[in-house]
Amino acid sequence: MKLQQVHTQPDPYAPYLLSQAIKAGGLVYVSGQAGVGDDGRIVGDGDFDRQAEQAMLNLRRALVAADSDLSQIVKVTIFLTSMSHFPKIVALRRRWFSAPYPADTIVEVSALYTPEAMIEIEAIAIADTAGTAA
């Protein structure tokens, strides 16, 4: 099976030597997307809503770069530094996803890659081999 690295512009994770996503076997595996702006810094320090919004924008950007989109997501894993934000995750899913909703795991962690990060979202999606991604 051939692995294809997916690049985004900008790619704030390049300094960490990881791929935004990898396409393999008809699927797209998206690395954890945090609330990172184009400058590589966390947006909205202490503002969960801004970070969650940016994380979803980054997830969408990685999927589009892989010729896929949010509607092709099969599975998401959402990492939170506080489960107190769980109700906001339900609203976030309602806003960004539609039926059939992707399978989902939500995990509370003590920390993410930087102390300012409050959320990180990784996903597995279907690669759009038919060219129908929006």
XYZ file of C-alpha atoms in Angstrom:
134
model
C 0.000 0.000 0.000
C 1.306 3.417 -0.981
C 1.301 6.228 1.580
C 0.649 9.749 0.315
C 1.536 12.695 2.545
C -1.016 15.509 2.604
C 0.279 19.068 2.832
C -1.644 22.153 3.916
C -0.729 25.787 3.421
C 0.205 27.026 5.845
C 1.412 23.966 7.722
C 1.954 25.021 11.338
C 2.964 21.466 12.278
C 5.901 21.151 9.854
C 8.456 22.060 12.568
C 7.271 18.997 14.532
C 8.078 16.592 11.645
C 4.580 15.203 11.264
C 2.099 15.035 8.419
C -1.139 16.970 8.512
C -2.668 13.823 7.059
C -1.770 10.619 5.254
C -3.814 9.002 2.490
C -3.612 5.225 2.396
C -5.898 2.413 1.283
C -8.805 4.690 0.350
C -8.758 6.493 3.693
C -7.398 9.769 5.028
C -5.827 9.762 8.490
C -5.758 13.315 9.839
C -3.331 14.208 12.625
C -4.710 15.929 15.693
C -5.822 19.435 14.824
C -5.701 21.995 17.609
C -6.880 25.596 17.752
C -3.744 26.783 15.971
C -3.809 29.854 13.757
C -1.838 30.301 10.561
C 1.011 31.764 12.608
C 1.421 28.490 14.523
C 0.103 29.916 17.796
C -2.960 28.864 19.754
C -5.877 31.227 19.134
C -7.978 32.509 22.002
C -5.804 31.673 24.978
C -8.296 30.415 27.570
C -11.212 30.667 25.090
C -12.504 27.156 24.402
C -15.045 28.261 21.785
C -12.421 30.022 19.643
C -10.031 27.103 19.920
C -12.732 24.577 19.023
C -13.798 26.632 16.003
C -10.188 26.921 14.800
C -9.585 23.195 15.341
C -12.591 22.427 13.106
C -11.374 24.878 10.454
C -7.963 23.187 10.545
C -9.580 19.741 10.289
C -11.570 20.869 7.260
C -8.443 22.365 5.645
C -6.522 19.092 6.072
C -9.393 17.075 4.603
C -9.795 19.400 1.609
C -6.036 19.154 0.972
C -6.562 15.378 0.876
C -9.467 15.675 -1.619
C -12.006 14.798 1.051
C -14.310 16.772 3.338
C -16.103 16.741 6.671
C -18.990 14.680 5.263
C -16.556 11.832 4.547
C -15.394 11.446 8.157
C -15.888 7.949 9.508
C -14.360 8.432 12.967
C -13.210 11.358 15.101
C -11.351 11.389 18.374
C -11.629 14.579 20.382
C -9.172 15.283 23.173
C -10.234 17.812 25.823
C -8.282 19.168 28.752
C -11.568 19.432 30.668
C -14.710 17.356 30.251
C -16.619 20.447 31.427
C -16.621 21.422 27.736
C -18.545 18.295 26.705
C -21.870 20.143 26.144
C -20.049 22.484 23.763
C -18.762 19.474 21.829
C -22.339 18.364 21.184
C -23.116 21.823 19.774
C -19.893 21.738 17.748
C -20.825 18.355 16.241
C -24.299 19.668 15.387
C -22.800 22.671 13.602
C -20.037 20.945 11.637
C -21.322 17.395 11.004
C -24.514 15.972 9.555
C -26.170 12.569 9.521
C -24.869 9.990 9.392
C -22.711 11.423 12.167
C -19.190 10.028 12.456
C -18.273 7.589 15.178
C -16.707 9.543 18.010
C -14.518 9.115 21.045
C -14.061 11.966 23.501
C -11.175 11.752 25.926
C -10.143 14.047 28.757
C -6.377 14.437 28.974
C -4.242 16.239 31.529
C -2.452 18.250 28.828
C -1.964 18.619 25.098
C 1.198 19.557 23.208
C 1.220 23.078 24.647
C -0.326 24.283 27.914
C -2.564 26.785 26.074
C -4.278 24.084 23.941
C -7.695 23.025 25.240
C -8.862 20.783 22.360
C -7.395 18.584 19.652
C -9.344 16.648 17.022
C -8.088 13.767 14.886
C -10.098 12.008 12.200
C -10.291 9.152 9.746
C -12.195 9.904 6.551
C -12.907 8.315 3.213
C -10.568 9.538 0.498
C -12.605 11.036 -2.306
C -11.352 8.894 -5.158
C -14.418 9.747 -7.254
C -13.725 13.494 -7.133
C -16.994 14.396 -5.405
C -15.639 16.228 -2.355
C -17.172 19.631 -1.694
